[in-house]
Backbone as a chain_set.jsonl record, in Angstrom:
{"seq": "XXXXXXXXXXXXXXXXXXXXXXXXXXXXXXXXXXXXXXXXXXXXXXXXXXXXXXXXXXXXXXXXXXXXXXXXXXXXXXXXXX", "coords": {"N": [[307.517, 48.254, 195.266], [305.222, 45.53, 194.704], [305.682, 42.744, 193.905], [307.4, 40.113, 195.096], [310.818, 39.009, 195.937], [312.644, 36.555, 195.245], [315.086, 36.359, 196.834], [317.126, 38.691, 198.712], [319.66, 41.202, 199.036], [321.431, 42.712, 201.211], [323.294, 45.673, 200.475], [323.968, 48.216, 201.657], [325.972, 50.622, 201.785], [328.2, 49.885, 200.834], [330.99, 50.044, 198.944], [331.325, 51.085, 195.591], [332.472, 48.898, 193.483], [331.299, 46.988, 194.682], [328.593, 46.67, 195.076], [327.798, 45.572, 192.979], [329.213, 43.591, 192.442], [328.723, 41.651, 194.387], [325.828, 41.509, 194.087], [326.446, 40.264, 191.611], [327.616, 37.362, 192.899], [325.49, 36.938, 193.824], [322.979, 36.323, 191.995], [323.797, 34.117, 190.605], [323.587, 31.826, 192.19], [320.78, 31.693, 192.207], [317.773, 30.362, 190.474], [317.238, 30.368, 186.618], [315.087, 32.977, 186.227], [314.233, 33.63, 188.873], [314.048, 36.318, 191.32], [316.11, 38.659, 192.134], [316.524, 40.785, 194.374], [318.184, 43.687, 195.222], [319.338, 46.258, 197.788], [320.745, 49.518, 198.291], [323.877, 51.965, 199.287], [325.145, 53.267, 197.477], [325.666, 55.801, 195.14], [326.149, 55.768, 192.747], [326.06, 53.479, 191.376], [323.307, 53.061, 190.606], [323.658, 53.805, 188.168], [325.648, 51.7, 187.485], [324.269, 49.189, 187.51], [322.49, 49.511, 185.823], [323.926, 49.105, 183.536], [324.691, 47.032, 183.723], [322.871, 45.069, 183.847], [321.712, 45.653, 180.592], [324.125, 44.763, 179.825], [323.906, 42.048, 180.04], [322.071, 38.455, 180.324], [320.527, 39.046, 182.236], [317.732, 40.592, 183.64], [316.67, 43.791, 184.56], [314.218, 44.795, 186.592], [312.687, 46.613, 187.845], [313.978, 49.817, 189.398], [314.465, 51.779, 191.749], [314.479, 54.769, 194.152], [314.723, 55.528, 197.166], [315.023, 58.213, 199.029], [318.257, 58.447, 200.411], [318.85, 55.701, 199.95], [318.743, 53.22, 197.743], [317.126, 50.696, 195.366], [317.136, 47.995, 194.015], [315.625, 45.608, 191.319], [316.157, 42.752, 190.034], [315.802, 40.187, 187.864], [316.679, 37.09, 187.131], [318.148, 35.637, 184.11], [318.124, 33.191, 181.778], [320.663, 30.551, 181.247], [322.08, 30.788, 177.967], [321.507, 27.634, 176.208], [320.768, 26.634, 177.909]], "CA": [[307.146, 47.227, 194.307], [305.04, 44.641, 195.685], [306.655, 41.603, 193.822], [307.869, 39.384, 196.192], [311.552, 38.724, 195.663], [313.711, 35.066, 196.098], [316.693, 37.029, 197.582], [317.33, 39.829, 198.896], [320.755, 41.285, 198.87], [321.851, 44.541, 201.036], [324.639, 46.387, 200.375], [324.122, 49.286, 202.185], [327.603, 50.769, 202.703], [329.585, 49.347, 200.161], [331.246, 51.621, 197.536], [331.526, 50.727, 194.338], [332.236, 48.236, 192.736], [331.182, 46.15, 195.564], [326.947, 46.467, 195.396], [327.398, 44.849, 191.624], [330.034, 42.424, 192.306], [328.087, 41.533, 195.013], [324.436, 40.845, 193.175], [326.641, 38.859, 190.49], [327.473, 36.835, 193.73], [323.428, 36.437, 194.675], [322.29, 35.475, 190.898], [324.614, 32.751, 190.413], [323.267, 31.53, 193.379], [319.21, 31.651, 192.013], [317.297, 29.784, 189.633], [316.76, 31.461, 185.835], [313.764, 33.602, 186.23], [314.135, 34.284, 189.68], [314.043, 37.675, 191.742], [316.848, 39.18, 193.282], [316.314, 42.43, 195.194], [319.44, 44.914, 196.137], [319.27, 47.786, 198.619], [322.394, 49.785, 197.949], [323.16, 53.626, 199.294], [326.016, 53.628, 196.775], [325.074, 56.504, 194.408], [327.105, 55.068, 191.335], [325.042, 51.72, 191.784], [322.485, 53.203, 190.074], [324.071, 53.42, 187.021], [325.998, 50.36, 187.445], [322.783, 48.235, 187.891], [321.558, 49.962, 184.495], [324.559, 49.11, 182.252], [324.493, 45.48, 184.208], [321.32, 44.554, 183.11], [322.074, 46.215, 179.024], [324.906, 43.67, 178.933], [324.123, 40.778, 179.973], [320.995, 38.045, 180.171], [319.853, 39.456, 183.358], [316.688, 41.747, 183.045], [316.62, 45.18, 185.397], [312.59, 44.545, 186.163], [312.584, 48.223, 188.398], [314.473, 50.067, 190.61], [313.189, 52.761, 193.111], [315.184, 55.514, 195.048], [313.965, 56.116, 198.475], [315.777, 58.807, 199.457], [319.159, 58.207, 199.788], [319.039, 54.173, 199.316], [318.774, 53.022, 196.167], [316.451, 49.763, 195.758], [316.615, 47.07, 192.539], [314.934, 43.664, 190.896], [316.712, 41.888, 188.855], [315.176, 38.983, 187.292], [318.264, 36.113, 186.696], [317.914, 35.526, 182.896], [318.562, 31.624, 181.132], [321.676, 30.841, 180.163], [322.093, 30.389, 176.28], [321.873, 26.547, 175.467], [319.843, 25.627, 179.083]], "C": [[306.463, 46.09, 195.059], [305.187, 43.169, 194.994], [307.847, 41.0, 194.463], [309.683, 38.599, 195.616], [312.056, 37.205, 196.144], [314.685, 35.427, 196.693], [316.478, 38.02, 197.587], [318.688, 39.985, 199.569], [320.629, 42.764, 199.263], [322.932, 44.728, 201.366], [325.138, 47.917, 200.648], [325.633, 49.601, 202.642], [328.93, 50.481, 201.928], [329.753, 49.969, 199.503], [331.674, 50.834, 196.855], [332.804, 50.436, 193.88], [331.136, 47.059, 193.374], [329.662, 45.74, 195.601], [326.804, 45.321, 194.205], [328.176, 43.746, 191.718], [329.108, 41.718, 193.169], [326.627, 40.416, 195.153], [324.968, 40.104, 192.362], [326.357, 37.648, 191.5], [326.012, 35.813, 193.811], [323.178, 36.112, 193.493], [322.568, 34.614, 190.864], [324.391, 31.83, 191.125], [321.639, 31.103, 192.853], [319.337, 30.533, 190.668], [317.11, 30.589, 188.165], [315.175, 31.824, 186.062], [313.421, 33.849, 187.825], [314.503, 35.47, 190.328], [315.348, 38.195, 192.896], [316.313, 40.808, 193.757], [317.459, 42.825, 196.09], [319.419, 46.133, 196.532], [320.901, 47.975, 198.88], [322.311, 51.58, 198.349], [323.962, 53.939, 198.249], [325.211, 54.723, 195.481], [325.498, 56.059, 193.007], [326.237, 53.699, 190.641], [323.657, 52.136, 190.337], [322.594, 53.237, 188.344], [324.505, 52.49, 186.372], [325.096, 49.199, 187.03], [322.587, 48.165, 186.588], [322.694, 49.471, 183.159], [325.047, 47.488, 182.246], [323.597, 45.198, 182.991], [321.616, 44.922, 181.277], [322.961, 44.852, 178.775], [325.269, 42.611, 179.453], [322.55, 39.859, 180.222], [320.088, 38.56, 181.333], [318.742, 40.226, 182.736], [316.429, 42.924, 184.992], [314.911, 45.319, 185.679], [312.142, 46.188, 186.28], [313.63, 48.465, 189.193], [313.762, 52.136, 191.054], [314.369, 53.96, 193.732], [314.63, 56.122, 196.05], [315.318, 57.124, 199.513], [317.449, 58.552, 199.299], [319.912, 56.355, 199.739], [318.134, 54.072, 198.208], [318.058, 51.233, 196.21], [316.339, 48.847, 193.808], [316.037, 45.885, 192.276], [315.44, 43.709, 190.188], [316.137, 40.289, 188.76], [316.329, 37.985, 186.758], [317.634, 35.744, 185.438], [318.674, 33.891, 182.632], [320.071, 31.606, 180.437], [321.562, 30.099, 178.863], [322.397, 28.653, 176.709], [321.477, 25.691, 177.248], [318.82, 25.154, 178.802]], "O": [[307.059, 45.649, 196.042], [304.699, 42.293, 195.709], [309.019, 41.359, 194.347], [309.613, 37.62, 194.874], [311.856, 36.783, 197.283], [315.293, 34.494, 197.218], [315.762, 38.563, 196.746], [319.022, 39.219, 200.473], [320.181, 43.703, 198.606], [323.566, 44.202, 202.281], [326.084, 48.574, 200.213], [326.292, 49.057, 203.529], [330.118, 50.69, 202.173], [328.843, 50.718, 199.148], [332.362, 49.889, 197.243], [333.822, 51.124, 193.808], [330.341, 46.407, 192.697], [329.366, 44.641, 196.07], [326.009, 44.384, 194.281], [327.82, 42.8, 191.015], [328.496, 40.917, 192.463], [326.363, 39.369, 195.745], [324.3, 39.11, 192.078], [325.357, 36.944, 191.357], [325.705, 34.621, 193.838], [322.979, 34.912, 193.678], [321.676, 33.796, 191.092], [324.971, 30.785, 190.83], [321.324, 29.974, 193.227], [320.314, 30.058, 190.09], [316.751, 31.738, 188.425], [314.255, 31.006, 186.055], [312.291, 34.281, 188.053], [315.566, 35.855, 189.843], [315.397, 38.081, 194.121], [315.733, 41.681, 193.113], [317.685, 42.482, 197.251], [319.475, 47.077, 195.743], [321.809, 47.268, 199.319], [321.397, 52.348, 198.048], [323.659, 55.048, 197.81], [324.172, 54.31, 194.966], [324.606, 56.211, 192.172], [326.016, 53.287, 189.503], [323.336, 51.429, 189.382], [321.79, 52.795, 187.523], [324.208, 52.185, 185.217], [325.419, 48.38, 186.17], [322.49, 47.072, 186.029], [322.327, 49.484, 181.984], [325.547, 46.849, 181.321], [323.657, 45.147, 181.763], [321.731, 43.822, 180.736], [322.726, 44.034, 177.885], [326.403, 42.135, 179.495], [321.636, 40.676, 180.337], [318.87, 38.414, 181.227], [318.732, 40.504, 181.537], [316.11, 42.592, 186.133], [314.323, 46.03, 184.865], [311.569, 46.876, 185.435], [314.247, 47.533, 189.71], [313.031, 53.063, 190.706], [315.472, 53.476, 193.477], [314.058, 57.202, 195.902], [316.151, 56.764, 200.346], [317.921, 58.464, 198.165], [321.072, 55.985, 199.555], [317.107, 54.675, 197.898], [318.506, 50.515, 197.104], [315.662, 49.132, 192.82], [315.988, 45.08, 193.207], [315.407, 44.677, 189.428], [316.155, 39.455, 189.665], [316.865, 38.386, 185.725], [316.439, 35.481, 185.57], [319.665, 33.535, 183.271], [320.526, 32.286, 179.518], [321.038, 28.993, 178.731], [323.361, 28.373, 177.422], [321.813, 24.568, 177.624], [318.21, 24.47, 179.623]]}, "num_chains": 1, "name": "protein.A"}
């Protein structure tokens, strides 16, 4: 992806739950509408990421699988009533 992330967050290594608890960590941390990016080998992650993003303001922009790391953007979403 060549959108340039504000963070980057790796979690190579961690098993699940730990890549998503993790990225909550790193948003909370950003501005709304900025870019996190998580490199994760966790295979679970990938799903995780996907049911993240579904329920809650965050937005899932892409994610990538390069072999066996796993690569996401998440875009930090506004909170209601900012």
């Amino acid at each position: 992806m060549a959108v340039q992330p504000d963070d980057v967050l790796d979690a190579c290594g961690l098993p699940c739950p730990l890549p998503l608890l993790k990225a909550k960590q790193a948003l909370a941390r950003l501005e709304a509408g900025q870019l996190l990016e998580v490199i994760a080998t966790d295979a679970g992650s990938w799903r995780d990421f996907e049911t993240f993003a579904d329920q809650s303001i965050h937005e899932l922009v892409e994610r990538e699988e390069r072999g066996e790391v796993f690569h996401y953007w998440i875009r930090k979403g506004e909170e209601p009533g900012s």
